[in-house]
Coordinates of C-alpha atoms and ligand atoms in Angstrom, one line a residue:
X1 CA -55.0 -35.6 -82.3
X2 CA -56.4 -32.9 -80.0
X3 CA -59.1 -35.2 -78.6
X4 CA -58.7 -38.2 -76.4
X5 CA -61.3 -41.1 -76.8
X6 CA -62.8 -42.7 -73.7
X7 CA -64.3 -46.1 -74.2
X8 CA -66.2 -48.6 -72.0
X9 CA -67.5 -52.0 -73.3
X10 CA -70.6 -53.9 -72.4
X11 CA -70.0 -57.5 -73.4
X12 CA -72.8 -60.1 -73.5
X13 CA -71.9 -63.7 -73.3
X14 CA -74.4 -66.5 -73.7
X15 CA -73.8 -69.2 -71.1
X16 CA -73.3 -72.7 -72.4
X17 CA -75.8 -74.3 -70.0
X18 CA -78.0 -77.1 -71.2
X19 CA -81.2 -75.4 -70.2
X20 CA -82.4 -71.8 -70.4
X21 CA -82.1 -69.3 -67.5
X22 CA -85.6 -69.6 -66.0
X23 CA -87.1 -72.8 -67.6
X24 CA -86.0 -76.2 -68.7
X25 CA -86.2 -75.6 -72.4
X26 CA -83.0 -76.6 -74.3
X27 CA -80.4 -73.8 -74.8
X28 CA -79.6 -74.8 -78.3
X29 CA -78.8 -73.0 -81.5
X30 CA -80.3 -73.7 -84.9
X31 CA -83.5 -75.5 -83.9
X32 CA -86.7 -75.0 -85.9
X33 CA -88.3 -71.6 -85.0
X34 CA -90.1 -71.6 -81.7
X35 CA -89.4 -75.3 -81.1
X36 CA -87.5 -74.6 -77.8
X37 CA -90.3 -72.8 -76.0
X38 CA -92.6 -73.3 -73.0
X39 CA -95.1 -71.1 -71.1
X40 CA -92.3 -69.5 -69.1
X41 CA -90.1 -68.3 -72.0
X42 CA -93.2 -67.5 -74.1
X43 CA -94.2 -65.2 -71.2
X44 CA -97.6 -66.7 -70.8
X45 CA -99.6 -65.3 -67.8
X46 CA -99.2 -67.2 -64.6
X47 CA -96.0 -69.1 -65.6
X48 CA -93.4 -68.9 -63.0
X49 CA -89.6 -68.8 -63.6
X50 CA -87.0 -70.8 -61.6
X51 CA -83.3 -70.1 -61.4
X52 CA -80.8 -72.2 -63.4
X53 CA -78.1 -73.1 -60.8
X54 CA -75.5 -73.9 -63.5
X55 CA -75.9 -70.4 -64.9
X56 CA -75.3 -68.9 -61.4
X57 CA -72.2 -71.1 -61.0
X58 CA -70.9 -69.9 -64.4
X59 CA -71.3 -66.3 -63.4
X60 CA -69.5 -66.9 -60.1
X61 CA -66.6 -68.6 -62.0
X62 CA -66.3 -65.7 -64.4
X63 CA -66.5 -63.2 -61.6
X64 CA -63.7 -64.9 -59.6
X65 CA -61.5 -65.3 -62.7
X66 CA -61.8 -61.6 -63.4
X67 CA -61.0 -60.5 -59.8
X68 CA -64.6 -59.5 -58.9
X69 CA -66.2 -59.6 -55.5
X70 CA -69.1 -62.0 -55.4
X71 CA -72.3 -60.8 -53.8
X72 CA -73.8 -63.4 -51.6
X73 CA -77.4 -62.1 -51.9
X74 CA -77.8 -60.8 -55.4
X75 CA -81.2 -60.2 -56.8
X76 CA -83.0 -60.3 -60.2
X77 CA -84.9 -57.3 -61.4
X78 CA -87.4 -56.6 -64.1
X79 CA -86.2 -54.3 -66.9
X80 CA -89.3 -53.0 -68.5
X81 CA -89.5 -52.2 -72.2
X82 CA -91.7 -53.1 -75.1
X83 CA -90.4 -54.9 -78.2
X84 CA -92.0 -57.8 -80.3
X85 CA -89.1 -60.2 -79.4
X86 CA -89.8 -59.8 -75.7
X87 CA -93.2 -61.4 -74.9
X88 CA -93.3 -60.5 -71.2
X89 CA -92.6 -56.8 -72.0
X90 CA -89.8 -57.0 -69.4
X91 CA -86.4 -58.7 -69.3
X92 CA -85.3 -60.4 -66.2
X93 CA -81.9 -58.9 -65.4
X94 CA -80.1 -57.6 -62.4
X95 CA -79.9 -54.0 -61.4
X96 CA -78.6 -52.6 -58.1
X97 CA -77.5 -56.0 -56.7
X98 CA -75.5 -57.7 -59.5
X99 CA -73.8 -61.0 -58.7
X100 CA -70.2 -59.7 -59.4
X101 CA -68.6 -56.3 -58.9
X102 CA -65.3 -54.4 -58.8
X103 CA -63.0 -56.7 -60.8
X104 CA -60.4 -56.2 -63.5
X105 CA -58.5 -57.9 -66.3
X106 CA -55.1 -57.1 -67.9
X107 CA -54.6 -56.5 -71.6
X108 CA -51.3 -56.2 -73.6
X109 CA -50.8 -52.9 -75.4
X110 CA -47.8 -51.5 -77.3
X111 CA -47.0 -49.5 -74.1
X112 CA -47.1 -52.7 -72.0
X113 CA -49.6 -54.3 -69.7
X114 CA -52.7 -52.3 -68.9
X115 CA -55.4 -53.1 -66.3
X116 CA -59.0 -52.5 -67.4
X117 CA -61.6 -52.3 -64.6
X118 CA -64.7 -54.4 -64.6
X119 CA -67.6 -52.5 -63.0
X120 CA -70.0 -55.4 -62.7
X121 CA -71.0 -58.7 -64.2
X122 CA -74.7 -59.4 -63.9
X123 CA -77.0 -62.3 -65.1
X124 CA -79.9 -61.9 -67.4
X125 CA -82.0 -63.6 -70.0
X126 CA -81.7 -63.1 -73.8
X127 CA -84.5 -61.8 -75.9
X128 CA -86.0 -63.6 -78.9
X129 CA -85.3 -62.8 -82.5
X130 CA -87.2 -61.1 -85.2
X131 CA -86.8 -62.7 -88.6
X132 CA -87.4 -60.6 -91.7
X133 CA -86.7 -63.1 -94.4
X134 CA -89.9 -65.3 -94.3
X135 CA -92.5 -66.4 -96.8
X136 CA -94.2 -63.1 -96.8
X137 CA -91.6 -60.4 -97.7
X138 CA -93.7 -57.7 -96.0
X139 CA -94.0 -59.6 -92.7
X140 CA -91.7 -59.9 -89.7
X141 CA -91.6 -63.3 -87.9
X142 CA -90.9 -63.9 -84.2
X143 CA -88.6 -66.8 -83.1
X144 CA -88.5 -67.2 -79.4
X145 CA -86.0 -70.0 -79.2
X146 CA -83.4 -67.5 -77.9
X147 CA -85.9 -66.0 -75.4
X148 CA -84.7 -66.9 -71.9
X149 CA -81.2 -68.1 -72.9
X150 CA -78.8 -67.3 -70.0
X151 CA -76.5 -64.3 -70.5
X152 CA -73.9 -62.5 -68.4
X153 CA -73.3 -58.9 -69.2
X154 CA -69.8 -57.8 -68.4
X155 CA -69.6 -54.0 -68.0
X156 CA -66.1 -52.4 -68.1
X157 CA -65.0 -49.2 -66.5
X158 CA -64.4 -46.4 -69.0
X159 CA -60.6 -47.3 -68.9
X160 CA -60.1 -48.0 -72.6
X161 CA -58.5 -45.3 -74.7
X162 CA -58.4 -46.5 -78.3
X163 CA -59.7 -49.2 -80.7
X164 CA -56.7 -51.4 -80.3
X165 CA -57.1 -51.6 -76.6
X166 CA -60.8 -52.3 -77.1
X167 CA -60.0 -55.2 -79.4
X168 CA -57.4 -56.6 -77.0
X169 CA -59.9 -56.4 -74.2
X170 CA -62.6 -58.2 -76.2
X171 CA -60.0 -60.9 -77.1
X172 CA -59.1 -61.3 -73.5
X173 CA -62.7 -61.7 -72.4
X174 CA -63.1 -64.2 -75.2
X175 CA -60.2 -66.3 -73.9
X176 CA -61.4 -66.1 -70.3
X177 CA -64.9 -67.3 -71.1
X178 CA -63.7 -70.1 -73.4
X179 CA -61.0 -71.2 -70.9
X180 CA -63.7 -71.4 -68.2
X181 CA -66.0 -73.2 -70.6
X182 CA -68.9 -70.8 -69.6
X183 CA -69.5 -69.6 -73.2
X184 CA -68.4 -71.1 -76.5
X185 CA -67.3 -67.7 -77.7
X186 CA -68.7 -68.0 -81.2
X187 CA -69.1 -64.4 -82.2
X188 CA -70.5 -65.1 -85.7
X189 CA -73.5 -66.8 -84.0
X190 CA -73.8 -63.9 -81.5
X191 CA -72.8 -66.0 -78.5
X192 CA -70.4 -63.3 -77.6
X193 CA -71.2 -59.8 -78.6
X194 CA -70.5 -56.3 -77.4
X195 CA -71.8 -52.8 -77.2
X196 CA -69.2 -50.0 -77.4
X197 CA -69.6 -46.8 -75.4
X198 CA -67.5 -44.0 -76.9
X199 CA -66.9 -40.4 -76.0
X200 CA -64.2 -37.9 -76.7
X201 CA -62.7 -35.1 -74.6
X202 CA -60.1 -32.4 -75.2
X203 CA -56.7 -33.8 -74.2
X204 CA -55.9 -32.9 -70.6
X205 CA -59.6 -32.5 -69.6
X206 CA -60.6 -34.6 -66.6
X207 CA -64.3 -34.6 -67.2
X208 CA -65.7 -37.2 -69.7
X209 CA -67.6 -36.1 -72.8
X210 CA -71.1 -37.3 -73.7
X211 CA -71.1 -41.0 -74.8
X212 CA -72.8 -42.9 -77.5
X213 CA -73.4 -46.6 -77.4
X214 CA -72.9 -48.7 -80.6
X215 CA -74.7 -52.0 -80.6
X216 CA -74.6 -55.2 -82.6
X217 CA -70.8 -55.7 -82.8
X218 CA -70.1 -59.3 -83.6
X219 CA -66.4 -59.7 -84.4
X220 CA -63.0 -58.6 -83.1
X221 CA -62.5 -56.7 -86.3
X222 CA -65.8 -54.9 -86.0
X223 CA -65.0 -53.9 -82.4
X224 CA -62.1 -51.9 -83.7
X225 CA -63.9 -50.7 -86.8
X226 CA -67.0 -49.5 -85.0
X227 CA -65.0 -47.6 -82.4
X228 CA -62.8 -45.9 -85.0
X229 CA -65.8 -44.9 -87.0
X230 CA -67.4 -43.4 -83.9
X231 CA -64.3 -41.5 -82.8
X232 CA -63.9 -40.0 -86.3
X233 CA -67.6 -39.1 -86.4
X234 CA -67.6 -37.4 -83.0
X235 CA -64.3 -35.6 -83.8
X236 CA -65.8 -34.2 -87.0
X237 CA -69.0 -33.2 -85.3
X238 CA -67.2 -31.4 -82.5
X239 CA -64.9 -29.6 -84.9
X240 CA -68.0 -28.5 -86.8
X241 CA -69.4 -27.0 -83.6
X242 CA -72.0 -29.6 -83.1
X243 CA -73.0 -31.1 -79.7
X244 CA -72.8 -34.9 -79.2
X245 CA -76.1 -36.3 -78.1
X246 CA -76.3 -39.5 -76.0
X247 CA -77.8 -42.0 -78.4
X248 CA -77.8 -45.6 -79.3
X249 CA -76.3 -46.5 -82.7
X250 CA -76.4 -49.6 -84.7
X251 CA -73.3 -51.0 -86.4
X252 CA -73.5 -52.3 -89.9
X253 CA -70.5 -54.5 -90.6
X254 CA -71.2 -54.8 -94.3
X255 CA -71.3 -51.0 -94.8
X256 CA -68.6 -50.4 -92.2
X257 CA -70.6 -47.7 -90.5
X258 CA -73.1 -47.1 -87.8
X259 CA -76.4 -45.2 -87.9
X260 CA -78.4 -43.6 -85.1
X261 CA -81.1 -45.9 -83.8
X262 CA -82.7 -44.0 -81.0
X263 CA -82.0 -41.4 -78.3
X264 CA -80.5 -43.4 -75.5
X265 CA -82.7 -44.4 -72.6
X266 CA -81.6 -43.8 -69.0
X267 CA -82.0 -46.5 -66.4
X268 CA -85.1 -44.8 -65.0
X269 CA -86.8 -45.3 -68.4
X270 CA -86.8 -49.0 -67.7
X271 CA -88.6 -48.7 -64.4
X272 CA -86.5 -51.4 -62.8
X273 CA -87.9 -53.2 -59.7
X274 CA -87.0 -56.4 -57.9
X275 CA -88.6 -59.4 -59.7
X276 CA -91.3 -60.6 -57.3
X277 CA -91.4 -64.1 -58.9
X278 CA -87.8 -65.0 -57.9
X279 CA -86.1 -65.3 -54.6
X280 CA -82.9 -63.5 -53.7
X281 CA -79.9 -65.5 -55.0
X282 CA -78.3 -66.8 -51.8
X283 CA -74.8 -68.0 -52.1
X284 CA -72.6 -69.5 -49.3
X285 CA -69.1 -68.0 -49.0
X286 CA -67.9 -71.6 -48.7
X287 CA -69.2 -72.3 -52.2
X288 CA -67.4 -69.2 -53.5
X289 CA -64.1 -70.3 -51.9
X290 CA -64.5 -73.8 -53.3
X291 CA -65.2 -72.4 -56.8
X292 CA -62.2 -70.2 -56.5
X293 CA -59.9 -73.1 -55.6
X294 CA -61.1 -75.1 -58.5
X295 CA -60.7 -72.6 -61.3
X296 CA -58.7 -73.9 -64.2
X297 CA -55.4 -72.4 -65.2
X298 CA -56.3 -69.1 -66.8
X299 CA -54.7 -67.5 -69.9
X300 CA -52.5 -65.1 -68.0
X301 CA -51.2 -67.8 -65.7
X302 CA -50.6 -70.1 -68.6
X303 CA -48.7 -67.3 -70.4
X304 CA -46.5 -66.7 -67.3
X305 CA -45.8 -70.4 -67.0
X306 CA -44.9 -70.7 -70.7
X307 CA -42.4 -67.8 -70.2
X308 CA -40.9 -69.4 -67.1
X309 CA -40.9 -73.0 -68.0
X310 CA -40.2 -72.9 -71.7
X311 CA -38.3 -69.6 -72.0
X312 CA -40.7 -68.0 -74.5
X313 CA -41.0 -64.3 -75.0
X314 CA -43.9 -62.6 -73.2
X315 CA -45.4 -61.8 -76.7
X316 CA -45.1 -65.3 -78.2
X317 CA -46.6 -66.8 -75.0
X318 CA -49.5 -64.3 -75.1
X319 CA -50.4 -65.3 -78.7
X320 CA -50.1 -69.0 -77.9
X321 CA -52.4 -68.9 -74.9
X322 CA -55.1 -66.7 -76.5
X323 CA -56.7 -69.9 -77.6
X324 CA -56.9 -72.8 -75.1
X325 CA -56.7 -75.3 -78.1
X326 CA -53.6 -73.7 -79.5
X327 CA -51.9 -73.7 -76.1
X328 CA -52.8 -77.3 -75.6
X329 CA -51.5 -78.2 -79.1
X330 CA -48.2 -76.5 -78.2
X331 CA -47.8 -78.5 -75.0
X332 CA -48.6 -81.7 -76.9
X333 CA -45.9 -80.9 -79.4
X334 CA -43.4 -80.5 -76.5
X335 CA -44.6 -83.8 -75.1
X336 CA -43.8 -85.4 -78.5
X337 CA -40.3 -84.2 -78.2
X338 CA -40.2 -80.8 -80.0
X339 CA -38.2 -77.9 -78.4
X340 CA -40.2 -74.9 -77.4
X341 CA -38.7 -72.3 -79.8
X342 CA -39.2 -74.1 -83.1
X343 CA -42.6 -75.4 -82.0
X344 CA -43.7 -71.9 -81.2
X345 CA -42.4 -70.6 -84.5
X346 CA -44.2 -73.2 -86.6
X347 CA -47.4 -72.8 -84.6
X348 CA -47.5 -69.0 -84.6
X349 CA -46.2 -68.9 -88.2
X350 CA -47.4 -71.4 -90.8
X351 CA -50.0 -73.2 -88.7
X352 CA -52.0 -70.2 -87.5
X353 CA -51.7 -68.6 -91.0
X354 CA -53.1 -71.7 -92.7
X355 CA -55.8 -72.3 -90.1
X356 CA -56.8 -68.7 -90.6
X357 CA -56.8 -68.9 -94.4
X358 CA -58.8 -72.1 -94.4
X359 CA -61.1 -71.0 -91.5
X360 CA -60.2 -74.2 -89.6
X361 CA -60.1 -74.7 -85.8
X362 CA -56.8 -75.8 -84.2
X363 CA -58.5 -79.0 -83.0
X364 CA -59.4 -79.8 -86.7
X365 CA -55.8 -79.2 -87.9
X366 CA -54.7 -82.2 -90.1
X367 CA -51.2 -81.8 -88.8
X368 CA -51.3 -83.3 -85.3
X369 CA -48.9 -82.2 -82.6
X370 CA -46.8 -85.4 -83.1
X371 CA -46.5 -84.8 -86.8
X372 CA -45.3 -81.3 -86.3
X373 CA -42.8 -82.6 -83.7
X374 CA -41.6 -85.2 -86.2
X375 CA -41.2 -82.6 -88.9
X376 CA -39.1 -80.4 -86.6
X377 CA -36.9 -83.4 -85.8
X378 CA -36.4 -83.9 -89.6
X379 CA -35.1 -80.3 -89.8
X380 CA -32.9 -80.7 -86.8
X381 CA -31.2 -83.9 -88.0
X382 CA -30.6 -82.4 -91.4
X383 CA -33.0 -84.6 -93.4
X384 CA -34.8 -81.5 -94.8
X385 CA -33.8 -77.9 -94.9
X386 CA -35.8 -75.3 -93.0
X387 CA -36.9 -73.9 -96.4
X388 CA -38.1 -77.2 -97.8
X389 CA -39.9 -77.8 -94.6
X390 CA -42.4 -75.0 -95.6
X391 CA -43.3 -77.1 -98.6
X392 CA -43.5 -80.2 -96.5
X393 CA -45.7 -78.5 -93.9
X394 CA -48.1 -77.2 -96.5
X395 CA -48.5 -80.7 -97.9
X396 CA -49.1 -82.1 -94.4
X397 CA -51.6 -79.4 -93.7
X398 CA -53.6 -80.2 -96.9
X399 CA -53.4 -84.0 -96.8
X400 CA -52.7 -85.0 -93.2
X401 CA -49.8 -87.2 -94.3
X402 CA -46.8 -87.8 -92.0
X403 CA -43.7 -85.7 -92.6
X404 CA -41.5 -88.7 -93.5
X405 CA -44.0 -89.8 -96.1
X406 CA -44.2 -86.4 -97.7
X407 CA -40.4 -86.1 -97.9
X408 CA -40.2 -89.6 -99.4
X409 CA -43.0 -89.2 -101.9
X410 CA -41.9 -85.8 -103.1
X411 CA -38.2 -86.5 -103.0
X412 CA -37.4 -83.6 -100.7
X413 CA -34.6 -85.1 -98.7
X414 CA -31.8 -82.6 -98.2
X415 CA -28.6 -83.4 -100.1
X416 CA -25.7 -83.3 -97.7
X417 CA -23.4 -85.7 -99.6
X418 CA -20.2 -83.7 -100.0
X419 CA -19.0 -85.5 -103.1
X420 CA -22.2 -85.0 -105.0
X421 CA -22.4 -81.4 -104.0
X422 CA -18.8 -80.7 -104.8
X423 CA -19.4 -81.8 -108.4
X424 CA -22.3 -79.4 -108.7
X425 CA -20.4 -76.5 -107.2
X426 CA -17.4 -77.1 -109.3
X427 CA -19.5 -76.9 -112.4
X428 CA -21.1 -73.7 -111.2
X429 CA -17.7 -72.1 -110.7
X430 CA -16.5 -73.3 -114.1
X431 CA -19.6 -71.9 -115.8
X432 CA -19.3 -68.5 -114.0
X433 CA -15.8 -67.1 -114.8
X434 CA -16.9 -63.5 -114.6
X435 CA -18.6 -63.8 -111.2
X436 CA -15.6 -65.9 -109.9
X437 CA -13.1 -63.2 -111.0
X438 CA -15.3 -60.4 -109.5
X439 CA -15.7 -62.3 -106.2
X440 CA -12.1 -63.0 -105.9
X441 CA -11.4 -59.4 -106.8
X442 CA -13.2 -58.3 -103.7
X443 CA -17.0 -58.3 -104.5
X444 CA -17.8 -60.6 -101.6
X445 CA -21.5 -60.0 -101.9
X446 CA -21.4 -62.3 -104.9
X447 CA -21.1 -65.3 -102.6
X448 CA -24.9 -65.4 -102.5
X449 CA -25.0 -65.8 -106.2
X450 CA -23.0 -69.0 -106.0
X451 CA -25.2 -70.4 -103.2
X452 CA -28.3 -69.4 -105.1
X453 CA -27.1 -71.3 -108.2
X454 CA -26.4 -74.4 -106.2
X455 CA -29.9 -74.2 -104.6
X456 CA -31.4 -73.8 -108.0
X457 CA -29.5 -76.8 -109.4
X458 CA -30.7 -79.0 -106.5
X459 CA -34.2 -77.6 -106.4
X460 CA -33.6 -76.2 -102.9
X461 CA -32.5 -79.5 -101.5
X462 CA -28.8 -78.8 -101.0
X463 CA -27.7 -78.5 -97.4
X464 CA -26.8 -74.8 -97.1
X465 CA -24.0 -75.5 -94.5
X466 CA -22.2 -77.9 -96.8
X467 CA -22.6 -75.7 -99.8
X468 CA -21.2 -72.7 -98.0
X469 CA -18.2 -74.7 -96.9
X470 CA -17.5 -76.0 -100.4
X471 CA -17.7 -72.6 -102.1
X472 CA -15.4 -71.1 -99.5
X473 CA -12.8 -73.7 -100.4
X474 CA -13.3 -73.5 -104.2
X475 CA -13.4 -69.7 -104.4
X476 CA -10.9 -68.8 -101.7
X477 CA -11.0 -65.6 -99.7
X478 CA -11.9 -62.5 -101.7
X479 CA -8.9 -60.1 -101.9
X480 CA -9.1 -57.1 -99.5
X481 CA -9.7 -53.5 -100.6
Ligands
ADP501 P1 -76.2 -48.4 -69.7 O1 -77.0 -49.6 -69.3 O2 -77.0 -47.2 -69.7 O3 -75.6 -48.6 -71.0 P2 -74.1 -49.2 -68.1 O4 -73.7 -48.7 -66.8 O5 -74.6 -50.6 -68.2 O6 -75.1 -48.2 -68.7 O7 -72.8 -49.1 -69.0 C1 -72.2 -47.9 -69.2 C2 -70.9 -48.2 -70.0 O8 -70.5 -47.0 -70.6 C3 -69.8 -48.7 -69.2 O9 -69.0 -49.7 -69.9 C4 -69.0 -47.5 -68.9 O10 -67.6 -47.8 -68.7 C5 -69.2 -46.7 -70.2 N1 -69.1 -45.3 -70.0 C6 -69.7 -44.5 -69.1 N2 -69.5 -43.2 -69.3 C7 -68.7 -43.1 -70.4 C8 -68.2 -42.0 -71.2 N3 -68.4 -40.8 -70.8 N4 -67.5 -42.3 -72.3 C9 -67.4 -43.6 -72.7 N5 -67.8 -44.6 -72.0 C10 -68.5 -44.4 -70.9
MG502 MG1 -76.0 -51.0 -71.2
ZN503 ZN1 -89.0 -72.3 -71.9

């Protein structure tokens, strides 16, 4: 491709505080419309906001975890615009004095690890919601439960170069906010959402092109899809001789496309000014240091520890730590006696696949870490074969039964009894004179045929090692040449 995309993401994360940002209304999803409101978040005249300390602490934690500098005197500002879901006609946000600045996180790409700069993280309040599916089909309804819910906006540098990197960045942000417990990360409910700024430029050109901003992206898949759509649209436009205009676009996940919403505002359109109702957010450096020292183990640190302590590959470890629950599950498995490699393989293979297919969280998995460790032990001591174990696992996943019980009930014990297997193998050789002659004449690939027959005869339960040994003896070495 002759053009290079340039991408910067603005990620909004709803903070999981109990109360809203500037009042004591509950920060709670799914309540009756307008139940969680008060004069402050309804924007009634004369009502005064107060700052939620917990939200400030969460913002500091996230800033430190993402290598930002923490501003000790950050300030809230009014961002003025009119919209029916914004009763004050301004949003309290931060402008030129955000709480965090100048950080970075690392993402994994095909070419290796890449650092993505974080320009700033600022605090703000969410807006309400317009509801268009009410009693009267011609009316729009206003629900202000979400008005005043605390948000952080994480603004990246334009360091991202393709949709895959953007998705990896979003996934990394997701794992950081959930590890820290500052946001629950539920993208379907809009708790974590992103706007994608995309431009293209001729390869080799230093100057950036004009960007568009696509809003309303609410899944990892849509981050990639929206960006790919926009790169293709801009490329077509430029090749057709058109000029890209700076605009805001709205992503429609159902149609897999975006449409122009409005010509993009610049910051001066918002007439920002310091919010006169709120004091400067004074923070002690001591508090910042204390917070830094008490951060939990973060995904990248956990990944490096898994590589070092358990000998996992960098890739396997990255996938395991992407979710804190999955990483915890893995460590519980090891505590229950499983070795790291088989535990990793089962978790990254059958477990994540089935969780995905059934849309289940790791914490809800019916196969507990102990059960998985027990099943791995059954494979290792030869009670079941690795192949039969897949059937056993599936049954455990569906029913929550213990592995030994499944093996017993379904009669899945591996047959390792040499005498019993010898009888079966002898019959196969006797029934297959042509294959036997061909094998002994040099067609050594036919060995698999005999093993397959024995597996079929025992419904997959024969111990493959024993079967191999018996056939080698019965058939002898194939002649050379
Ligand atoms: P605004 O509030 O106007 O959207 P911000 O400064 O909050 O502006 O965010 C700008 C975002 O756009 C950042 O993530 C930045 O990296 C990104 N960005 C800036 N210029 C470009 C560009 N030419 N192409 C792509 N992304 C860009
Ligand atoms: Mg923006
Ligand atoms: Zn309120």
